[in-house]
CSV table of C-alpha atoms and ligand atoms in Angstrom, one decimal:
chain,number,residue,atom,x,y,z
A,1,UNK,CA,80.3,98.3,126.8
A,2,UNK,CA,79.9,101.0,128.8
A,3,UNK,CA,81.0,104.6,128.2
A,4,UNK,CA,81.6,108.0,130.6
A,5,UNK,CA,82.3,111.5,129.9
A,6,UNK,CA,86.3,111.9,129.8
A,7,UNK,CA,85.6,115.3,131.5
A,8,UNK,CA,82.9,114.8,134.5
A,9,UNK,CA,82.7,110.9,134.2
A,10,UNK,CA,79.6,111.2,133.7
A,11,UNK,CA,77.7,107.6,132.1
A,12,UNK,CA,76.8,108.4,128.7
A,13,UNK,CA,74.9,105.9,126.1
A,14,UNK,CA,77.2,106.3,122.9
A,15,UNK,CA,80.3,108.8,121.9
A,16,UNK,CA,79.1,109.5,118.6
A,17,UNK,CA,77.2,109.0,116.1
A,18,UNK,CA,77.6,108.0,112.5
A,19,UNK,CA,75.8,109.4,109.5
A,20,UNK,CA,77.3,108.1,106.5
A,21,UNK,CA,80.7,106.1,106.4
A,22,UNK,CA,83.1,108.5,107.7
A,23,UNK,CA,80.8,111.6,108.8
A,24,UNK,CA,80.3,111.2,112.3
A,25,UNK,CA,79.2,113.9,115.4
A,26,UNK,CA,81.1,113.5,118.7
A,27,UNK,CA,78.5,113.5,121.2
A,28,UNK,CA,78.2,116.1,124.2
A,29,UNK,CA,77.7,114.9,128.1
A,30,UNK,CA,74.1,115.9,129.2
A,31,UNK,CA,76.2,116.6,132.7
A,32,UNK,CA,78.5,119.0,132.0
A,33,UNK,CA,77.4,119.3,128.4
A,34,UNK,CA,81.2,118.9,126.8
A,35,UNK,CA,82.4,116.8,123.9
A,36,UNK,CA,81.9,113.4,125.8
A,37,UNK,CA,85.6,112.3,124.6
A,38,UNK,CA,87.1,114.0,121.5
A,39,UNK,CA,90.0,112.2,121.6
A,40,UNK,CA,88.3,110.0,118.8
A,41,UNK,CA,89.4,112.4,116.6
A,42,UNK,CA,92.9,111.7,118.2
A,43,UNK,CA,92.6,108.5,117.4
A,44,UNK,CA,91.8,108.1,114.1
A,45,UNK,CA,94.5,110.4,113.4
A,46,UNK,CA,97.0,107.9,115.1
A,47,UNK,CA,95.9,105.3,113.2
A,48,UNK,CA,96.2,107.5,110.0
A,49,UNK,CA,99.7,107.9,110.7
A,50,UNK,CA,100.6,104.2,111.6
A,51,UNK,CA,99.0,102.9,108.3
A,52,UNK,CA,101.1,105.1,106.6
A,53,UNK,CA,104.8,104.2,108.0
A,54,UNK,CA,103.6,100.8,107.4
A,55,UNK,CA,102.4,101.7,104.2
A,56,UNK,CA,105.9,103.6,103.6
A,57,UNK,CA,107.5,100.5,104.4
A,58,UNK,CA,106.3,97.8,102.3
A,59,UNK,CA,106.4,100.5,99.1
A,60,UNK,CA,110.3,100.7,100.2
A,61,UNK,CA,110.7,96.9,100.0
A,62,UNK,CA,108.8,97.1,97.0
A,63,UNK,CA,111.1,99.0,95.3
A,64,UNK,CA,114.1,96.9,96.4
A,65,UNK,CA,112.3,94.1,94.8
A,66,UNK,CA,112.1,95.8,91.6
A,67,UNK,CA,115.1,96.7,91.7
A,68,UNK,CA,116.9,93.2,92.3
A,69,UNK,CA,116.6,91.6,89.3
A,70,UNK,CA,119.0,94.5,87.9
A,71,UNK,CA,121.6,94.8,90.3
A,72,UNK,CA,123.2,91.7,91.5
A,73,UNK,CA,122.8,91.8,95.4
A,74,UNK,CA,125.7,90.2,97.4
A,75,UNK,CA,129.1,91.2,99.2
A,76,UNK,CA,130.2,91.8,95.2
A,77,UNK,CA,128.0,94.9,95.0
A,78,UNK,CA,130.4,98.7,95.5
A,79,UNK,CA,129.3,101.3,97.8
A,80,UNK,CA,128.2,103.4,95.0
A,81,UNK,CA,125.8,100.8,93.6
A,82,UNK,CA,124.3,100.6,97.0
A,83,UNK,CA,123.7,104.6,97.5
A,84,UNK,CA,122.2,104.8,93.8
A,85,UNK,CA,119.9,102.0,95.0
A,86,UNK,CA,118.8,103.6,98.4
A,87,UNK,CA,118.3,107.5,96.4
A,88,UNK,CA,116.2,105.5,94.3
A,89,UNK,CA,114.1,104.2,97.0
A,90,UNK,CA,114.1,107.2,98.4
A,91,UNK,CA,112.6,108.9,95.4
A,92,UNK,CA,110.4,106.0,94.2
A,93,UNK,CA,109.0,106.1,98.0
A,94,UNK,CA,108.4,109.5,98.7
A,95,UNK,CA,108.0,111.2,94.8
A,96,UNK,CA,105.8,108.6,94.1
A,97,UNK,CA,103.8,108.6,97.0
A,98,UNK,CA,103.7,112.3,97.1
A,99,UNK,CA,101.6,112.2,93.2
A,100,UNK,CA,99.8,109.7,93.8
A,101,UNK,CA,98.0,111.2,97.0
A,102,UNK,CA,97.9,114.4,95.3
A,103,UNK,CA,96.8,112.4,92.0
A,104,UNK,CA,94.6,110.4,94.0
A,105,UNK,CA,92.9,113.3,95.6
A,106,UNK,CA,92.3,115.1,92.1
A,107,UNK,CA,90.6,112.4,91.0
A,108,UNK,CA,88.2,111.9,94.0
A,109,UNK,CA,87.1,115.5,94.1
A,110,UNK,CA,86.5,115.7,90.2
A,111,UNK,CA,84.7,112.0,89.6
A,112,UNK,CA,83.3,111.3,92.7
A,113,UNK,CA,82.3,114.9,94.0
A,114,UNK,CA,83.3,114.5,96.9
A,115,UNK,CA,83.2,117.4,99.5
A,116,UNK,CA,86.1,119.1,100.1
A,117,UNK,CA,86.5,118.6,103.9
A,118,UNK,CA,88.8,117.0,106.0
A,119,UNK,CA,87.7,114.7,108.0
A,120,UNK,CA,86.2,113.1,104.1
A,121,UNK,CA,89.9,113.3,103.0
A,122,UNK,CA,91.2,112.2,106.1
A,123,UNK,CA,88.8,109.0,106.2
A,124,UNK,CA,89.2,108.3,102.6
A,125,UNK,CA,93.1,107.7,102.9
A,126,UNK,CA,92.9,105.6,105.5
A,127,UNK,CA,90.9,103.7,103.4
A,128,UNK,CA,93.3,103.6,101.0
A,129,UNK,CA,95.9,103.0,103.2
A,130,UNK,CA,94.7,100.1,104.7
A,131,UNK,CA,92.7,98.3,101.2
A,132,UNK,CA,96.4,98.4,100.6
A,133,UNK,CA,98.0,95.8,102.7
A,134,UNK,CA,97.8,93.7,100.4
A,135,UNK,CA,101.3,94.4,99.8
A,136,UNK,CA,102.2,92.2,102.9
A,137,UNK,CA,102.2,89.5,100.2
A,138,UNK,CA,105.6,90.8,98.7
A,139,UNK,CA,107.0,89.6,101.9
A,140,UNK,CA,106.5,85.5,100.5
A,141,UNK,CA,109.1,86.8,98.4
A,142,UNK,CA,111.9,86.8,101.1
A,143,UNK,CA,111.6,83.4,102.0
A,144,UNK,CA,110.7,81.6,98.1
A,145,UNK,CA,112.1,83.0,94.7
A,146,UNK,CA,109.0,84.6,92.6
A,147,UNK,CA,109.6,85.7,89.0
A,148,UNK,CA,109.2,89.3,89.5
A,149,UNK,CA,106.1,89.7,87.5
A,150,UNK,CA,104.3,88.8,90.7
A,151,UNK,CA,105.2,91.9,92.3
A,152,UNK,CA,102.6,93.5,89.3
A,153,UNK,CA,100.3,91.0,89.9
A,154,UNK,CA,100.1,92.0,93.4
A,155,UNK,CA,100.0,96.0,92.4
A,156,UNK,CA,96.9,94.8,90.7
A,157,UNK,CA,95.1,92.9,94.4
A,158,UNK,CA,95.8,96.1,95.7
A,159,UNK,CA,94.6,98.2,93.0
A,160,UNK,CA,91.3,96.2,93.0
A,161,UNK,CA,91.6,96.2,96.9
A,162,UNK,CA,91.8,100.2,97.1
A,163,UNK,CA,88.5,99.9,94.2
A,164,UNK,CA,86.3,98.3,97.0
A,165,UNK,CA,87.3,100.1,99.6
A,166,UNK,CA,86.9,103.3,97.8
A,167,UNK,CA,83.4,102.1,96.6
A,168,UNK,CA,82.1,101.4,100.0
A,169,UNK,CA,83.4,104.7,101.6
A,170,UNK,CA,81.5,106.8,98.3
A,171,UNK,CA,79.2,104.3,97.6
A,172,UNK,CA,79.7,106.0,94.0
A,173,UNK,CA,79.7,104.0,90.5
A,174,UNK,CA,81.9,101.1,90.5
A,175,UNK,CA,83.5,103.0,87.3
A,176,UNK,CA,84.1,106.3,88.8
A,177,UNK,CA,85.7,104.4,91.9
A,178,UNK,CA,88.3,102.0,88.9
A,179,UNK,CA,89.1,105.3,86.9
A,180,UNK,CA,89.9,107.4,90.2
A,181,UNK,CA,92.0,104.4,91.5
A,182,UNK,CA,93.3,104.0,88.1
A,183,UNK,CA,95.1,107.5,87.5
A,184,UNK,CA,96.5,107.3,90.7
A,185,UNK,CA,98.4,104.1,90.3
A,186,UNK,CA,98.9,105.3,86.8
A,187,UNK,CA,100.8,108.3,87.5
A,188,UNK,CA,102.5,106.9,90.6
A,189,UNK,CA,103.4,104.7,88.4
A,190,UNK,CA,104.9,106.5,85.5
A,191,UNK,CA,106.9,108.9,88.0
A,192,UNK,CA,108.5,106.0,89.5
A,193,UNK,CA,109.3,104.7,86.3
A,194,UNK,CA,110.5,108.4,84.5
A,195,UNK,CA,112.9,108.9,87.6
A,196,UNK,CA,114.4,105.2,86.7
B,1,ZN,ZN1,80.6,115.4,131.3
């Protein structure tokens, strides 16, 4: 593949260069001598935020599934039934979501030490974003009837899922990376299940 300066057009060997997963240098053009194409920045920022409407999404059906087995779903269920339902989607959604990034974050700066920049954070969740579709599984359960333990057995791929992922990106202890994991789905977790 063949690359050129988004500013002069000028050919250029590679865009950037990677250090360690996640830490890269956007390379300058020996022409004109300006970030070659900085819109890879850009990009990874756009795929940031599509992993995480998609990730949005499947936590929202998520919570409908949990919430089935209680209310009855059908043309017999009253209009108030199905607002209390959609607040608490709402809250179980964005609440939980909310701790456990901030949850998430704690734990990743105080067991794995990692630095405090940005572009770390920023690479990190889309780690976790992504080592999260595993949730895509919960959508079997539209077409056959699962007993709802399953949706717990699939928190757990993911859990493990996010583990690996988190693992490579740190390349810390395989403990640190369960126990930083762990809280997070912990206290997402409990909040979803405190604001019941
Ligand atoms: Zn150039």
């Amino acid at each position: 593949m063949e690359y050129r300066c988004v500013q002069c057009g000028f050919r250029i060997k590679t865009l950037f260069v990677q250090y360690s997963p996640g830490n890269i240098r956007l390379m300058k053009c020996v022409n004109c001598k300006a970030v070659a194409d900085e819109y890879i920045e850009c990009e990874l920022m756009g795929l940031l935020w599509k992993s995480l409407v998609g990730f949005l999404v499947l936590d929202a059906y998520r919570s409908l599934l949990v919430k089935r087995p209680e209310e009855e779903w059908g043309t017999s269920m009253s209009i108030s039934s199905f607002f209390w339902i959609y607040r608490k989607m709402l809250m179980d959604v964005f609440l939980g979501n909310y701790m456990f990034l901030c949850s998430f974050l704690f734990a990743i700066r105080s067991l794995l030490k990692t630095s405090a920049q940005f572009s770390r954070f920023r690479d990190l969740l889309l780690a976790i974003l992504i080592s999260s579709y595993f949730k895509i599984l919960l959508t079997a359960m539209m077409v056959w009837e699962f007993p709802p333990a399953v949706i717990y057995i699939i928190d757990l791929f993911v859990l493990s899922s996010n583990t690996v992922a988190l693992k490579v990106m740190t390349k810390s202890t395989m403990n640190r990376c369960i126990g930083a994991c762990f809280i997070a789905h912990a206290i997402k977790f409990c909040i979803t299940q405190a604001f019941a």
